[in-house]
PDB file of C-alpha atoms and ligand atoms in Angstrom:
ATOM      1  CA  UNK A   2       0.000   0.000   0.000  1.00  0.00           C
ATOM      2  CA  UNK A   3       1.304   3.487  -0.815  1.00  0.00           C
ATOM      3  CA  UNK A   4       1.663   5.910   2.026  1.00  0.00           C
ATOM      4  CA  UNK A   5      -1.236   8.059   0.828  1.00  0.00           C
ATOM      5  CA  UNK A   6      -3.475   5.006   0.618  1.00  0.00           C
ATOM      6  CA  UNK A   7      -2.290   3.848   4.008  1.00  0.00           C
ATOM      7  CA  UNK A   8      -3.158   7.185   5.597  1.00  0.00           C
ATOM      8  CA  UNK A   9      -6.562   7.133   3.916  1.00  0.00           C
ATOM      9  CA  UNK A  10      -7.166   3.604   5.171  1.00  0.00           C
ATOM     10  CA  UNK A  11      -6.193   4.562   8.707  1.00  0.00           C
ATOM     11  CA  UNK A  12      -8.440   7.622   8.601  1.00  0.00           C
ATOM     12  CA  UNK A  13     -11.383   5.509   7.488  1.00  0.00           C
ATOM     13  CA  UNK A  14     -10.595   2.810  10.009  1.00  0.00           C
ATOM     14  CA  UNK A  15     -10.681   5.544  12.653  1.00  0.00           C
ATOM     15  CA  UNK A  16     -14.141   6.544  11.461  1.00  0.00           C
ATOM     16  CA  UNK A  17     -15.381   2.958  11.531  1.00  0.00           C
ATOM     17  CA  UNK A  18     -14.078   2.512  15.071  1.00  0.00           C
ATOM     18  CA  UNK A  19     -15.801   5.693  16.161  1.00  0.00           C
ATOM     19  CA  UNK A  20     -19.065   4.344  14.713  1.00  0.00           C
ATOM     20  CA  UNK A  21     -18.381   1.091  16.569  1.00  0.00           C
ATOM     21  CA  UNK A  22     -18.331   2.932  19.862  1.00  0.00           C
ATOM     22  CA  UNK A  23     -14.616   3.505  20.410  1.00  0.00           C
ATOM     23  CA  UNK A  24     -13.946   6.843  22.123  1.00  0.00           C
ATOM     24  CA  UNK A  25     -13.033   9.788  19.920  1.00  0.00           C
ATOM     25  CA  UNK A  26      -9.541  10.025  21.396  1.00  0.00           C
ATOM     26  CA  UNK A  27      -8.686   6.371  20.872  1.00  0.00           C
ATOM     27  CA  UNK A  28      -9.952   6.550  17.301  1.00  0.00           C
ATOM     28  CA  UNK A  29      -7.878   9.661  16.656  1.00  0.00           C
ATOM     29  CA  UNK A  30      -4.719   8.057  18.000  1.00  0.00           C
ATOM     30  CA  UNK A  31      -5.229   5.064  15.746  1.00  0.00           C
ATOM     31  CA  UNK A  32      -5.969   7.236  12.713  1.00  0.00           C
ATOM     32  CA  UNK A  33      -2.706   9.143  13.164  1.00  0.00           C
ATOM     33  CA  UNK A  34      -0.551   6.180  14.092  1.00  0.00           C
ATOM     34  CA  UNK A  35       3.058   6.711  13.109  1.00  0.00           C
ATOM     35  CA  UNK A  36       5.916   4.434  12.250  1.00  0.00           C
ATOM     36  CA  UNK A  37       7.489   3.155  15.454  1.00  0.00           C
ATOM     37  CA  UNK A  38      11.271   3.245  15.327  1.00  0.00           C
ATOM     38  CA  UNK A  39      13.527   1.051  17.417  1.00  0.00           C
ATOM     39  CA  UNK A  40      17.136  -0.065  17.910  1.00  0.00           C
ATOM     40  CA  UNK A  41      17.160  -1.965  14.596  1.00  0.00           C
ATOM     41  CA  UNK A  42      16.324   1.116  12.500  1.00  0.00           C
ATOM     42  CA  UNK A  43      18.935   3.551  11.195  1.00  0.00           C
ATOM     43  CA  UNK A  44      18.650   6.877   9.416  1.00  0.00           C
ATOM     44  CA  UNK A  45      21.182   7.324   6.600  1.00  0.00           C
ATOM     45  CA  UNK A  46      21.735  11.001   5.788  1.00  0.00           C
ATOM     46  CA  UNK A  47      23.243  11.111   2.315  1.00  0.00           C
ATOM     47  CA  UNK A  48      25.702  13.735   1.095  1.00  0.00           C
ATOM     48  CA  UNK A  49      24.378  16.921   2.723  1.00  0.00           C
ATOM     49  CA  UNK A  50      27.549  18.662   1.571  1.00  0.00           C
ATOM     50  CA  UNK A  51      28.288  22.181   0.379  1.00  0.00           C
ATOM     51  CA  UNK A  52      28.851  21.155  -3.254  1.00  0.00           C
ATOM     52  CA  UNK A  53      25.254  19.894  -3.459  1.00  0.00           C
ATOM     53  CA  UNK A  54      23.704  22.978  -1.864  1.00  0.00           C
ATOM     54  CA  UNK A  55      22.697  26.038  -3.969  1.00  0.00           C
ATOM     55  CA  UNK A  56      25.927  27.941  -4.602  1.00  0.00           C
ATOM     56  CA  UNK A  57      27.918  24.681  -4.752  1.00  0.00           C
ATOM     57  CA  UNK A  58      29.538  23.193  -7.845  1.00  0.00           C
ATOM     58  CA  UNK A  59      26.891  20.461  -8.308  1.00  0.00           C
ATOM     59  CA  UNK A  60      24.007  22.312  -6.696  1.00  0.00           C
ATOM     60  CA  UNK A  61      20.758  20.453  -6.146  1.00  0.00           C
ATOM     61  CA  UNK A  62      17.817  22.886  -6.387  1.00  0.00           C
ATOM     62  CA  UNK A  63      16.423  23.621  -2.920  1.00  0.00           C
ATOM     63  CA  UNK A  64      18.931  21.261  -1.368  1.00  0.00           C
ATOM     64  CA  UNK A  65      19.242  23.598   1.621  1.00  0.00           C
ATOM     65  CA  UNK A  66      15.525  23.290   2.424  1.00  0.00           C
ATOM     66  CA  UNK A  67      15.845  19.784   3.799  1.00  0.00           C
ATOM     67  CA  UNK A  68      18.510  20.512   6.424  1.00  0.00           C
ATOM     68  CA  UNK A  69      16.188  21.568   9.301  1.00  0.00           C
ATOM     69  CA  UNK A  70      13.845  18.668   8.556  1.00  0.00           C
ATOM     70  CA  UNK A  71      16.719  16.170   8.624  1.00  0.00           C
ATOM     71  CA  UNK A  72      17.947  17.603  11.941  1.00  0.00           C
ATOM     72  CA  UNK A  73      14.467  17.039  13.385  1.00  0.00           C
ATOM     73  CA  UNK A  74      14.078  13.578  11.891  1.00  0.00           C
ATOM     74  CA  UNK A  75      17.418  12.459  13.310  1.00  0.00           C
ATOM     75  CA  UNK A  76      16.065  13.004  16.823  1.00  0.00           C
ATOM     76  CA  UNK A  77      13.583  10.168  16.257  1.00  0.00           C
ATOM     77  CA  UNK A  78      16.298   7.619  15.448  1.00  0.00           C
ATOM     78  CA  UNK A  79      18.522   5.678  17.837  1.00  0.00           C
ATOM     79  CA  UNK A  80      20.994   5.139  14.991  1.00  0.00           C
ATOM     80  CA  UNK A  81      22.195   7.695  12.477  1.00  0.00           C
ATOM     81  CA  UNK A  82      24.851   7.368   9.771  1.00  0.00           C
ATOM     82  CA  UNK A  83      26.041  10.303   7.659  1.00  0.00           C
ATOM     83  CA  UNK A  84      27.655   9.914   4.250  1.00  0.00           C
ATOM     84  CA  UNK A  85      30.097  12.108   2.366  1.00  0.00           C
ATOM     85  CA  UNK A  86      30.892  11.983  -1.330  1.00  0.00           C
ATOM     86  CA  UNK A  87      34.692  12.043  -1.173  1.00  0.00           C
ATOM     87  CA  UNK A  88      36.444  12.177  -4.530  1.00  0.00           C
ATOM     88  CA  UNK A  89      40.082  12.389  -5.470  1.00  0.00           C
ATOM     89  CA  UNK A  90      41.225  15.351  -7.556  1.00  0.00           C
ATOM     90  CA  UNK A  91      40.829  14.345 -11.216  1.00  0.00           C
ATOM     91  CA  UNK A  92      38.202  11.735 -10.326  1.00  0.00           C
ATOM     92  CA  UNK A  93      36.921   9.615 -13.227  1.00  0.00           C
ATOM     93  CA  UNK A  94      33.347  10.904 -12.682  1.00  0.00           C
ATOM     94  CA  UNK A  95      34.415  14.499 -13.416  1.00  0.00           C
ATOM     95  CA  UNK A  96      33.822  15.780 -16.967  1.00  0.00           C
ATOM     96  CA  UNK A  97      37.090  17.705 -16.577  1.00  0.00           C
ATOM     97  CA  UNK A  98      38.969  14.378 -16.506  1.00  0.00           C
ATOM     98  CA  UNK A  99      37.816  13.568 -20.054  1.00  0.00           C
ATOM     99  CA  UNK A 100      38.985  15.988 -22.753  1.00  0.00           C
ATOM    100  CA  UNK A 101      36.105  17.211 -24.925  1.00  0.00           C
ATOM    101  CA  UNK A 102      33.415  16.087 -22.461  1.00  0.00           C
ATOM    102  CA  UNK A 103      30.997  18.442 -20.741  1.00  0.00           C
ATOM    103  CA  UNK A 104      29.180  18.058 -17.422  1.00  0.00           C
ATOM    104  CA  UNK A 105      25.946  16.023 -17.629  1.00  0.00           C
ATOM    105  CA  UNK A 106      27.114  14.145 -20.738  1.00  0.00           C
ATOM    106  CA  UNK A 107      27.578  10.402 -20.339  1.00  0.00           C
ATOM    107  CA  UNK A 108      30.330   8.032 -21.349  1.00  0.00           C
ATOM    108  CA  UNK A 109      31.045   4.336 -21.182  1.00  0.00           C
ATOM    109  CA  UNK A 110      33.634   3.363 -18.601  1.00  0.00           C
ATOM    110  CA  UNK A 111      35.064  -0.023 -17.648  1.00  0.00           C
ATOM    111  CA  UNK A 112      32.257  -0.599 -15.101  1.00  0.00           C
ATOM    112  CA  UNK A 113      29.385   0.759 -17.189  1.00  0.00           C
ATOM    113  CA  UNK A 114      27.749   4.000 -18.183  1.00  0.00           C
ATOM    114  CA  UNK A 115      28.780   7.068 -16.204  1.00  0.00           C
ATOM    115  CA  UNK A 116      27.170  10.501 -16.149  1.00  0.00           C
ATOM    116  CA  UNK A 117      29.972  13.057 -16.032  1.00  0.00           C
ATOM    117  CA  UNK A 118      29.700  15.737 -13.376  1.00  0.00           C
ATOM    118  CA  UNK A 119      31.261  19.095 -12.633  1.00  0.00           C
ATOM    119  CA  UNK A 120      34.184  18.697 -10.218  1.00  0.00           C
ATOM    120  CA  UNK A 121      32.646  18.222  -6.764  1.00  0.00           C
ATOM    121  CA  UNK A 122      33.320  16.958  -3.252  1.00  0.00           C
ATOM    122  CA  UNK A 123      37.088  16.764  -3.609  1.00  0.00           C
ATOM    123  CA  UNK A 124      38.679  15.317  -0.469  1.00  0.00           C
ATOM    124  CA  UNK A 125      39.492  17.939   2.129  1.00  0.00           C
ATOM    125  CA  UNK A 126      37.910  20.900   0.337  1.00  0.00           C
ATOM    126  CA  UNK A 127      35.220  23.222   1.721  1.00  0.00           C
ATOM    127  CA  UNK A 128      32.818  21.904  -0.905  1.00  0.00           C
ATOM    128  CA  UNK A 129      33.139  18.416   0.565  1.00  0.00           C
ATOM    129  CA  UNK A 130      32.284  19.570   4.087  1.00  0.00           C
ATOM    130  CA  UNK A 131      28.913  18.754   5.561  1.00  0.00           C
ATOM    131  CA  UNK A 132      26.509  21.727   5.442  1.00  0.00           C
ATOM    132  CA  UNK A 133      27.149  24.006   8.408  1.00  0.00           C
ATOM    133  CA  UNK A 134      23.543  23.828   9.610  1.00  0.00           C
ATOM    134  CA  UNK A 135      23.426  20.042   9.647  1.00  0.00           C
ATOM    135  CA  UNK A 136      23.275  19.407  13.383  1.00  0.00           C
ATOM    136  CA  UNK A 137      23.158  15.745  14.306  1.00  0.00           C
ATOM    137  CA  UNK A 138      25.394  15.272  17.347  1.00  0.00           C
ATOM    138  CA  UNK A 139      24.028  11.749  17.854  1.00  0.00           C
ATOM    139  CA  UNK A 140      25.337  10.487  14.481  1.00  0.00           C
ATOM    140  CA  UNK A 141      27.525   7.453  15.068  1.00  0.00           C
ATOM    141  CA  UNK A 142      29.339   7.011  11.774  1.00  0.00           C
ATOM    142  CA  UNK A 143      30.403   9.157   8.845  1.00  0.00           C
ATOM    143  CA  UNK A 144      31.058   6.984   5.844  1.00  0.00           C
ATOM    144  CA  UNK A 145      32.938   8.342   2.855  1.00  0.00           C
ATOM    145  CA  UNK A 146      32.577   7.016  -0.657  1.00  0.00           C
ATOM    146  CA  UNK A 147      33.858   7.628  -4.167  1.00  0.00           C
ATOM    147  CA  UNK A 148      37.501   7.820  -3.001  1.00  0.00           C
ATOM    148  CA  UNK A 149      38.808   5.362  -5.612  1.00  0.00           C
ATOM    149  CA  UNK A 150      39.973   7.546  -8.482  1.00  0.00           C
ATOM    150  CA  UNK A 151      38.766   5.177 -11.205  1.00  0.00           C
ATOM    151  CA  UNK A 152      35.386   4.147  -9.775  1.00  0.00           C
ATOM    152  CA  UNK A 153      32.393   6.272  -8.785  1.00  0.00           C
ATOM    153  CA  UNK A 154      30.135   5.362  -5.868  1.00  0.00           C
ATOM    154  CA  UNK A 155      26.649   6.822  -5.661  1.00  0.00           C
ATOM    155  CA  UNK A 156      25.709   4.087  -3.210  1.00  0.00           C
ATOM    156  CA  UNK A 157      26.898   4.206   0.384  1.00  0.00           C
ATOM    157  CA  UNK A 158      27.080   0.379   0.274  1.00  0.00           C
ATOM    158  CA  UNK A 159      28.650  -0.726  -3.022  1.00  0.00           C
ATOM    159  CA  UNK A 160      30.806   1.156  -5.522  1.00  0.00           C
ATOM    160  CA  UNK A 161      29.796   1.582  -9.166  1.00  0.00           C
ATOM    161  CA  UNK A 162      31.757  -1.523 -10.172  1.00  0.00           C
ATOM    162  CA  UNK A 163      28.894  -3.405  -8.539  1.00  0.00           C
ATOM    163  CA  UNK A 164      31.045  -5.375  -6.119  1.00  0.00           C
ATOM    164  CA  UNK A 165      33.471  -3.293  -4.031  1.00  0.00           C
ATOM    165  CA  UNK A 166      31.867  -2.750  -0.631  1.00  0.00           C
ATOM    166  CA  UNK A 167      32.312   0.399   1.439  1.00  0.00           C
ATOM    167  CA  UNK A 168      31.905  -1.520   4.719  1.00  0.00           C
ATOM    168  CA  UNK A 169      28.525   0.006   5.630  1.00  0.00           C
ATOM    169  CA  UNK A 170      26.745  -3.328   5.095  1.00  0.00           C
ATOM    170  CA  UNK A 171      29.008  -5.057   7.617  1.00  0.00           C
ATOM    171  CA  UNK A 172      28.819  -2.152  10.053  1.00  0.00           C
ATOM    172  CA  UNK A 173      25.020  -2.105  10.148  1.00  0.00           C
ATOM    173  CA  UNK A 174      24.667  -5.891  10.299  1.00  0.00           C
ATOM    174  CA  UNK A 175      27.345  -6.014  12.984  1.00  0.00           C
ATOM    175  CA  UNK A 176      25.140  -3.693  15.025  1.00  0.00           C
ATOM    176  CA  UNK A 177      22.058  -5.813  14.358  1.00  0.00           C
ATOM    177  CA  UNK A 178      20.364  -3.073  12.328  1.00  0.00           C
ATOM    178  CA  UNK A 179      17.948  -4.473   9.717  1.00  0.00           C
ATOM    179  CA  UNK A 180      16.021  -1.443   8.505  1.00  0.00           C
ATOM    180  CA  UNK A 181      17.270   1.800   6.987  1.00  0.00           C
ATOM    181  CA  UNK A 182      15.563   5.105   6.224  1.00  0.00           C
ATOM    182  CA  UNK A 183      17.361   7.176   3.597  1.00  0.00           C
ATOM    183  CA  UNK A 184      17.239  10.954   3.152  1.00  0.00           C
ATOM    184  CA  UNK A 185      19.497  13.686   1.760  1.00  0.00           C
ATOM    185  CA  UNK A 186      20.965  14.490  -1.653  1.00  0.00           C
ATOM    186  CA  UNK A 187      20.375  13.661  -4.341  1.00  0.00           C
ATOM    187  CA  UNK A 188      17.133  11.650  -4.537  1.00  0.00           C
ATOM    188  CA  UNK A 189      17.846  10.288  -7.996  1.00  0.00           C
ATOM    189  CA  UNK A 190      21.497   9.364  -7.483  1.00  0.00           C
ATOM    190  CA  UNK A 191      23.101   8.758  -4.118  1.00  0.00           C
ATOM    191  CA  UNK A 192      19.825   8.407  -2.186  1.00  0.00           C
ATOM    192  CA  UNK A 193      18.261   6.017  -4.715  1.00  0.00           C
ATOM    193  CA  UNK A 194      21.366   3.881  -5.186  1.00  0.00           C
ATOM    194  CA  UNK A 195      21.868   3.656  -1.444  1.00  0.00           C
ATOM    195  CA  UNK A 196      18.259   2.577  -0.887  1.00  0.00           C
ATOM    196  CA  UNK A 197      18.387   0.070  -3.764  1.00  0.00           C
ATOM    197  CA  UNK A 198      21.590  -1.506  -2.471  1.00  0.00           C
ATOM    198  CA  UNK A 199      20.246  -1.588   1.087  1.00  0.00           C
ATOM    199  CA  UNK A 200      17.243  -3.529  -0.187  1.00  0.00           C
ATOM    200  CA  UNK A 201      19.477  -5.820  -2.253  1.00  0.00           C
ATOM    201  CA  UNK A 202      21.619  -6.528   0.811  1.00  0.00           C
ATOM    202  CA  UNK A 203      18.591  -7.601   2.838  1.00  0.00           C
ATOM    203  CA  UNK A 204      17.643  -4.461   4.747  1.00  0.00           C
ATOM    204  CA  UNK A 205      14.135  -3.063   4.772  1.00  0.00           C
ATOM    205  CA  UNK A 206      14.710   0.174   2.833  1.00  0.00           C
ATOM    206  CA  UNK A 207      12.591   3.324   3.004  1.00  0.00           C
ATOM    207  CA  UNK A 208      13.162   6.702   1.354  1.00  0.00           C
ATOM    208  CA  UNK A 209      11.771   9.768   3.152  1.00  0.00           C
ATOM    209  CA  UNK A 210      10.782  11.768   0.084  1.00  0.00           C
ATOM    210  CA  UNK A 211      10.319  15.245   1.542  1.00  0.00           C
ATOM    211  CA  UNK A 212      13.704  14.979   3.275  1.00  0.00           C
ATOM    212  CA  UNK A 213      15.408  14.593  -0.132  1.00  0.00           C
ATOM    213  CA  UNK A 214      15.912  16.758  -3.211  1.00  0.00           C
ATOM    214  CA  UNK A 215      16.783  15.537  -6.710  1.00  0.00           C
ATOM    215  CA  UNK A 216      19.100  16.593  -9.539  1.00  0.00           C
ATOM    216  CA  UNK A 217      16.688  15.374 -12.250  1.00  0.00           C
ATOM    217  CA  UNK A 218      18.858  15.252 -15.365  1.00  0.00           C
ATOM    218  CA  UNK A 219      17.529  13.410 -18.438  1.00  0.00           C
ATOM    219  CA  UNK A 220      14.483  12.076 -16.595  1.00  0.00           C
ATOM    220  CA  UNK A 221      16.593  10.636 -13.788  1.00  0.00           C
ATOM    221  CA  UNK A 222      14.172  11.455 -10.963  1.00  0.00           C
ATOM    222  CA  UNK A 223      11.144   9.610 -12.364  1.00  0.00           C
ATOM    223  CA  UNK A 224      13.400   6.739 -13.452  1.00  0.00           C
ATOM    224  CA  UNK A 225      14.851   6.412  -9.954  1.00  0.00           C
ATOM    225  CA  UNK A 226      11.429   6.308  -8.271  1.00  0.00           C
ATOM    226  CA  UNK A 227      10.276   3.745 -10.807  1.00  0.00           C
ATOM    227  CA  UNK A 228      13.272   1.545 -10.137  1.00  0.00           C
ATOM    228  CA  UNK A 229      12.860   1.846  -6.371  1.00  0.00           C
ATOM    229  CA  UNK A 230       9.165   1.028  -6.560  1.00  0.00           C
ATOM    230  CA  UNK A 231       9.814  -2.080  -8.664  1.00  0.00           C
ATOM    231  CA  UNK A 232      12.572  -3.204  -6.292  1.00  0.00           C
ATOM    232  CA  UNK A 233      10.388  -2.839  -3.188  1.00  0.00           C
ATOM    233  CA  UNK A 234      11.906   0.263  -1.610  1.00  0.00           C
ATOM    234  CA  UNK A 235       9.262   1.994   0.533  1.00  0.00           C
ATOM    235  CA  UNK A 236       8.452   5.680  -0.116  1.00  0.00           C
ATOM    236  CA  UNK A 237       7.147   7.777   2.761  1.00  0.00           C
ATOM    237  CA  UNK A 238       6.830  11.400   3.851  1.00  0.00           C
ATOM    238  CA  UNK A 239       8.441  12.603   7.054  1.00  0.00           C
ATOM    239  CA  UNK A 240       5.089  13.106   8.782  1.00  0.00           C
ATOM    240  CA  UNK A 241       4.752   9.334   8.937  1.00  0.00           C
ATOM    241  CA  UNK A 242       7.603   9.479  11.487  1.00  0.00           C
ATOM    242  CA  UNK A 243       8.176  12.741  13.309  1.00  0.00           C
TER     243      UNK A 243
HETATM  244  C1  VGL B  15      25.849  12.568  -6.248  1.00  0.00           C
HETATM  245  C2  VGL B  15      26.228  12.907  -8.474  1.00  0.00           C
HETATM  246  C3  VGL B  15      27.584  12.755  -8.283  1.00  0.00           C
HETATM  247  C4  VGL B  15      24.863  12.494  -5.118  1.00  0.00           C
HETATM  248  C5  VGL B  15      27.195  12.408  -6.028  1.00  0.00           C
HETATM  249  O1  VGL B  15      25.227  12.710  -3.959  1.00  0.00           O
HETATM  250  O2  VGL B  15      23.673  12.194  -5.416  1.00  0.00           O
HETATM  251  N1  VGL B  15      25.375  12.817  -7.459  1.00  0.00           N
HETATM  252  N2  VGL B  15      28.054  12.504  -7.058  1.00  0.00           N
HETATM  253 ZN1   ZN B  16      30.123  12.367  -6.689  1.00  0.00          ZN
END
């Protein structure tokens, strides 16, 4: 059931219960029931870095809008992991590394098709820093990805070669976490790939849509949602939680 349908169902169920004699308060509580989070759930906050914020080199439109919401959401989770895109200078995913290529063009690389990006999130630069207003003191791990010069990594779990692991899978399983909620930037790339890999690796995977913003190049946003839906990644809004 989609989240909208689920809410509608719960609202109606509340009405039915009221008709059945349940008190108004009890019916209201049921109608608004939220997702209950526990020690096996983790929030993964993807790439909320200066380069992806308006003014940055690979700016995601309205990327700054989600920062306060993510800070609030994080308070509902016992486990929080942050990710950072963390490229070498001259990284293979940069258009500038391929003479004659422009940002947002694609090319075939050894591991498959690669969209070429403006230089972004170079290790140790201000652009690679987490956004200054991201305030999640409870976060337990910051995982960096995309640090192999010849391989990109949208996913926080597995690099673009499809097999090199970042270690996040082992970390979460080692802590007995079996369900992840993904938010951040960008919906159609690092968020989607992270959620898809989480699902593939056996986690329940949920994307919190309003706590993400997309790049949306060449239809990538609709394509990503389609792929996630087919794979079984859940799509919710933050009001289902906080
Ligand atoms: C991302 C493109 C290139 C992302 C990272 O964080 O979604 N997108 N590198
Ligand atoms: Zn990148």
